[in-house]
PDB file of C-alpha atoms in Angstrom:
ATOM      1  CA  UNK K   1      13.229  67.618-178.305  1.00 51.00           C
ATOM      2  CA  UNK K   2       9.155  68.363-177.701  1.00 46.00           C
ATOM      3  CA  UNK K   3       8.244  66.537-174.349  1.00 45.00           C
ATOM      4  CA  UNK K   4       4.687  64.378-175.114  1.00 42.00           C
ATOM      5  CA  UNK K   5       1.789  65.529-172.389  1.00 39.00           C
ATOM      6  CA  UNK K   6      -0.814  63.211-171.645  1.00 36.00           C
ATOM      7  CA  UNK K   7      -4.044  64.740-169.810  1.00 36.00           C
ATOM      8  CA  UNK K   8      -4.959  62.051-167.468  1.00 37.00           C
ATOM      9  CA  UNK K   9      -8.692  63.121-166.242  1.00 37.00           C
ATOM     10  CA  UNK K  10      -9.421  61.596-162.666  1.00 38.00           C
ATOM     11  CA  UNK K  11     -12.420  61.888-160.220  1.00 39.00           C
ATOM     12  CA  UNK K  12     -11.864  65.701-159.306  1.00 40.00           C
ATOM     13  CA  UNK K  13      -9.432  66.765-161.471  1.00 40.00           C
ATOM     14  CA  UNK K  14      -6.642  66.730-164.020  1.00 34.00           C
ATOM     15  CA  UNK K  15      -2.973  65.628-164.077  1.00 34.00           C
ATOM     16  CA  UNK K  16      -0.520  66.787-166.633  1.00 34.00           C
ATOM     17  CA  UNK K  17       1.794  64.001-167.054  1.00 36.00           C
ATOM     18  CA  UNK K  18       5.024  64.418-168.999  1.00 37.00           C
ATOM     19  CA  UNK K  19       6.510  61.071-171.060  1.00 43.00           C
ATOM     20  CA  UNK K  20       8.626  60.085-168.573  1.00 41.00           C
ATOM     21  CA  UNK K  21       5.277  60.267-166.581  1.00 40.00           C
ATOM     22  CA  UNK K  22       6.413  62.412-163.837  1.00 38.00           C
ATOM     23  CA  UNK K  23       3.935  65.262-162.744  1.00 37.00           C
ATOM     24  CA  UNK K  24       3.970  68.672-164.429  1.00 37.00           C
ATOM     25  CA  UNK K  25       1.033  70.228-162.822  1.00 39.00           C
ATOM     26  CA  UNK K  26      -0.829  70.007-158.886  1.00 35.00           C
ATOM     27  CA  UNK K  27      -3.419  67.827-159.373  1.00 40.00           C
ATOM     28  CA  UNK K  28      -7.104  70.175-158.937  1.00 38.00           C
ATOM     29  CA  UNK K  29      -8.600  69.074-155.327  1.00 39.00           C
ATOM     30  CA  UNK K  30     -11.877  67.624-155.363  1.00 54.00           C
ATOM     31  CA  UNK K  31     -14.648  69.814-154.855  1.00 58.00           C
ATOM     32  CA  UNK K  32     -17.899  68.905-152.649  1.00 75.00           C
ATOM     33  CA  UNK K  33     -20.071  70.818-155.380  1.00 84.00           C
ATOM     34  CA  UNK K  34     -22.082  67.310-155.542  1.00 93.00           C
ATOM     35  CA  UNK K  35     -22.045  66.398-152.210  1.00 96.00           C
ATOM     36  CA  UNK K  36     -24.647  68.553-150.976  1.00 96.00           C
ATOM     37  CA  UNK K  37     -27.556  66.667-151.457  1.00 96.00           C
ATOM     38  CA  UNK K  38     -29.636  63.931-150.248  1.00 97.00           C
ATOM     39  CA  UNK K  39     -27.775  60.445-150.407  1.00 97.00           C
ATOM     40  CA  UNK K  40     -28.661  56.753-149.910  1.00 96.00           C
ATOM     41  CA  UNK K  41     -26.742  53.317-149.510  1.00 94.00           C
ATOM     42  CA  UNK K  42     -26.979  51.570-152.381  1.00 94.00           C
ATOM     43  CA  UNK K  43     -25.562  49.121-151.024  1.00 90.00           C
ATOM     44  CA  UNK K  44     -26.874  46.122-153.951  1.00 89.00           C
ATOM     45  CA  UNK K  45     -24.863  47.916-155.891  1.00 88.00           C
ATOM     46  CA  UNK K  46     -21.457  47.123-154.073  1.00 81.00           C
ATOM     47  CA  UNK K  47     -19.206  44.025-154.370  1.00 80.00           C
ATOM     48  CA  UNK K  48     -19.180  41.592-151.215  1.00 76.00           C
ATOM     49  CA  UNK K  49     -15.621  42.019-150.821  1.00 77.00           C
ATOM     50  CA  UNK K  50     -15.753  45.942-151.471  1.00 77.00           C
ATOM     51  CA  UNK K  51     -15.019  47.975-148.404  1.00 86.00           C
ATOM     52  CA  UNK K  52     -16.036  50.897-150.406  1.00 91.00           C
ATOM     53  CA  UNK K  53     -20.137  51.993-149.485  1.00 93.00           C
ATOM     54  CA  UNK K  54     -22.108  53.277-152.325  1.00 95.00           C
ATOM     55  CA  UNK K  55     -24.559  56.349-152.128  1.00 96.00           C
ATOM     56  CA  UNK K  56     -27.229  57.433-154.859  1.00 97.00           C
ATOM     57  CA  UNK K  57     -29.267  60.122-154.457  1.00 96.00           C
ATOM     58  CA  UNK K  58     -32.705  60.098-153.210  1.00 95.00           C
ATOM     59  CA  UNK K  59     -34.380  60.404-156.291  1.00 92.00           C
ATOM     60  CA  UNK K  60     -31.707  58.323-158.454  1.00 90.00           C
ATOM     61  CA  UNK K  61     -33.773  55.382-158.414  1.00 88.00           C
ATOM     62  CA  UNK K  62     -36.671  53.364-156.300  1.00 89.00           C
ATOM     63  CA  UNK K  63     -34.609  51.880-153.690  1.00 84.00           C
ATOM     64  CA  UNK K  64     -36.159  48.085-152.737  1.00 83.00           C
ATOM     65  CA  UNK K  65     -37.197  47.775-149.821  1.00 88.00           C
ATOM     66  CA  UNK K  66     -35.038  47.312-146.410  1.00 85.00           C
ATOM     67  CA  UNK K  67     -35.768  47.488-142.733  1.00 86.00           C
ATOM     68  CA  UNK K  68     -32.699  50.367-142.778  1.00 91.00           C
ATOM     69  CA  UNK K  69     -30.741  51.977-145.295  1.00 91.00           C
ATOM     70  CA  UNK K  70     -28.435  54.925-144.187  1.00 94.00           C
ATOM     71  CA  UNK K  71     -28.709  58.604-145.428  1.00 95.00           C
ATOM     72  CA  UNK K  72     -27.249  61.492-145.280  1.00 97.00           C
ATOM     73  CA  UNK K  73     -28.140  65.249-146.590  1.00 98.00           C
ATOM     74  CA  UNK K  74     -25.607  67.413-146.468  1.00 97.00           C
ATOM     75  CA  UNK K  75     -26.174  71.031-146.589  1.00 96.00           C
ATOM     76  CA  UNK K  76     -23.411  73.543-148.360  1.00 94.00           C
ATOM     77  CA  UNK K  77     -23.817  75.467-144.782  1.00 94.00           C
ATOM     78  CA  UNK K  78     -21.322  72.474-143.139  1.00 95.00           C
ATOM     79  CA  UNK K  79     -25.033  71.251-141.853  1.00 97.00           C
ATOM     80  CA  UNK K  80     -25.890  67.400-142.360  1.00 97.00           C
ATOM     81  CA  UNK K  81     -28.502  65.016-141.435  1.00 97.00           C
ATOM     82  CA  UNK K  82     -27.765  61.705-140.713  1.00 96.00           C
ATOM     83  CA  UNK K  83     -30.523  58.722-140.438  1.00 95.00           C
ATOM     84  CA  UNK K  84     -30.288  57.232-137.147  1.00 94.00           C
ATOM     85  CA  UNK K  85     -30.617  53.284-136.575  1.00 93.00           C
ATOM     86  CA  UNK K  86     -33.164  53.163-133.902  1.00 90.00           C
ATOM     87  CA  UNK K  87     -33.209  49.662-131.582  1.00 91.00           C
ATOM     88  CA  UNK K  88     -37.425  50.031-131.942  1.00 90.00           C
ATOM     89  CA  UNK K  89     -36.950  50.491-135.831  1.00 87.00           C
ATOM     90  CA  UNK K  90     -38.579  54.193-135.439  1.00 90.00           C
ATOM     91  CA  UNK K  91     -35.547  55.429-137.522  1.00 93.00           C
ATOM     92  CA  UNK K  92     -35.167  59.147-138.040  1.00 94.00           C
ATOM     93  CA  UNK K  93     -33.295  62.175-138.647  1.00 96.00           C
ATOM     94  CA  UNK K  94     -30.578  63.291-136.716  1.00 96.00           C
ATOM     95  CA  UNK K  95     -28.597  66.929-136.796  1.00 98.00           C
ATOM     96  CA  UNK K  96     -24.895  66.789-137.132  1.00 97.00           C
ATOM     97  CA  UNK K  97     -22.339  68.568-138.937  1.00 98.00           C
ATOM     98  CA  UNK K  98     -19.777  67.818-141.800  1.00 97.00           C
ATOM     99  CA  UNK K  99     -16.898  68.825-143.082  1.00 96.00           C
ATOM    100  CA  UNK K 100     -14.636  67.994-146.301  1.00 95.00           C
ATOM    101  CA  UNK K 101     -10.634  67.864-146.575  1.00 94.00           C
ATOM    102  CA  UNK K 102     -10.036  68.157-150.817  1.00 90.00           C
ATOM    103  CA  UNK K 103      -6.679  67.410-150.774  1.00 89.00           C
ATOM    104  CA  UNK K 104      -6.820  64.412-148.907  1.00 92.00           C
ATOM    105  CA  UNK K 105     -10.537  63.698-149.793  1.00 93.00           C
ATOM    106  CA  UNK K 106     -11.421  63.360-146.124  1.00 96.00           C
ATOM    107  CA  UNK K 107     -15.069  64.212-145.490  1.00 97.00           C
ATOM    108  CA  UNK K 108     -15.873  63.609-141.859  1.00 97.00           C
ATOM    109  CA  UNK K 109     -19.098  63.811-140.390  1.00 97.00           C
ATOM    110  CA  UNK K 110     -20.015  65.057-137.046  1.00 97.00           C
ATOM    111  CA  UNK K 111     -22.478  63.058-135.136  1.00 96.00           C
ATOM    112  CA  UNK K 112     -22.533  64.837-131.213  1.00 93.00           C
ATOM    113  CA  UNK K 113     -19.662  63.623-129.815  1.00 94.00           C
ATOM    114  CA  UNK K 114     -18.199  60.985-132.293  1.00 95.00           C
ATOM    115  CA  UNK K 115     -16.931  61.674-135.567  1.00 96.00           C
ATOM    116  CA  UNK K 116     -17.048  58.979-138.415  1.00 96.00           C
ATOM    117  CA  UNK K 117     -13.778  60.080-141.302  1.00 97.00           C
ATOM    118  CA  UNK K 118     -14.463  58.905-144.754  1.00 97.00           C
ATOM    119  CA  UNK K 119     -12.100  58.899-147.836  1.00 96.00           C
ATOM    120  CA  UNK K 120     -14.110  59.818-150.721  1.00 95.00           C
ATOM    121  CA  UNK K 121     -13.024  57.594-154.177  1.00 93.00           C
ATOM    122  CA  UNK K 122     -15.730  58.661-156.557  1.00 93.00           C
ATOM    123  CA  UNK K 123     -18.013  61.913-156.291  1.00 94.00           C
ATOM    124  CA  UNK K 124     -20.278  62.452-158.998  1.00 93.00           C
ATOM    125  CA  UNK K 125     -23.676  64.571-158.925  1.00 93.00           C
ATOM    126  CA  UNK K 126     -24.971  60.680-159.298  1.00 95.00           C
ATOM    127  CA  UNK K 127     -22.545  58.941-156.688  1.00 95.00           C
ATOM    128  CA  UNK K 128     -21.191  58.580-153.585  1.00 95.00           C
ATOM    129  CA  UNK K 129     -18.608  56.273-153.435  1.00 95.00           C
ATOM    130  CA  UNK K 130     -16.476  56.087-149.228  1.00 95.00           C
ATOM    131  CA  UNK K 131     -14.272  53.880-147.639  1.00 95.00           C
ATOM    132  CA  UNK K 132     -14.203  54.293-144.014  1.00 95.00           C
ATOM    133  CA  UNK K 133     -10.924  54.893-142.440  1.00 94.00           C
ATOM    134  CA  UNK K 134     -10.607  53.139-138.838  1.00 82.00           C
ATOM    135  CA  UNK K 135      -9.202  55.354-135.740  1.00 72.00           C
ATOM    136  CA  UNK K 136      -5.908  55.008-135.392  1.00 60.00           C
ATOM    137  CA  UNK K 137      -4.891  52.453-132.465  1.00 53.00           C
ATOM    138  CA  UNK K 138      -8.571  50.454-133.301  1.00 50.00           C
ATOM    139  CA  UNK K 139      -8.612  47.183-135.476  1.00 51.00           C
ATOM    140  CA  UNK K 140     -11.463  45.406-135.811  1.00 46.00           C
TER     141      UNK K 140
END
C-alpha cells in the first residue's frame, strides 16, 4: 500500500506529512535572510485584539503620520538599530545588537542592558510579523 504525502508549505519551510498526518521530514528552520533590513510598525495594519506587532519595510509604503513609530534595522553582522522613544520627542537611533534562534523563531534584541525576546510568526522580505514573549515570573 503507497502512503499519500502532502507538502504542507509554512512560513520558513516545508513539512512532509504522511496520511495518517504524522511527520516524515524536520521541518526547515526559518532563516533571517529578510530580516536584515530596515523595518517599521505598521501598526494600522494590526487587529485591536492582536498581540502580534506588524513591521513593513521602510520603503513598503508612506507611513501616515505619528508622533512615534518604532524601527528597527538590523544588520546581517548581529548589528541593529533600534529607534528610541525620547520623553522630549527628539527620537533617534540607538546601537544594540540582535540575535535570531530558527528553531524556536526567537529573535531577541539587545538594547544595553535589557533584552526584549520576540517570537517571529510571519517573515517575509515584505513583513515582520512578532509577538512579544513576557519574562518569565512578570505578568502584566
Amino acid at each position: 500500500m503507497k502512503k499519500l504525502l502532502l507538502i504542507v508549505m509554512l512560513i520558513g519551510g516545508s513539512y512532509l506529512l504522511a496520511e495518517d498526518g504524522s511527520s516524515l521530514a524536520s521541518p526547515k528552520p526559518k532563516t533571517p535572510e529578510y530580516l536584515c533590513q530596515h523595518w517599521v510598525h505598521s501598526f494600522e495594519e494590526q487587529q485591536q485584539a492582536d498581540k502580534d506587532s506588524i513591521y513593513r519595510p521602510k520603503d513598503f509604503k508612506k507611513f501616515p503620520g505619528s508622533r512615534f513609530r518604532m524601527q528597527y534595522i538590523f544588520y546581517k553582522n548581529g548589528d541593529c538599530e533600534w529607534y528610541y522613544l525620547s520623553t522630549d520627542d527628539a527620537h533617534h537611533f540607538q546601537p544594540g545588537k540582535w540575535r535570531f534562534d530558527p528553531r524556536k523563531s526567537i529573535l531577541q534584541i539587545i538594547k544595553g542592558d535589557t533584552t526584549e525576546s520576540y517570537r517571529v510568526t510571519e517573515l517575509t522580505k515584505d513583513m515582520l510579523r512578532i509577538t512579544p514573549i513576557e519574562p518569565r515570573g512578570e505578568k502584566s
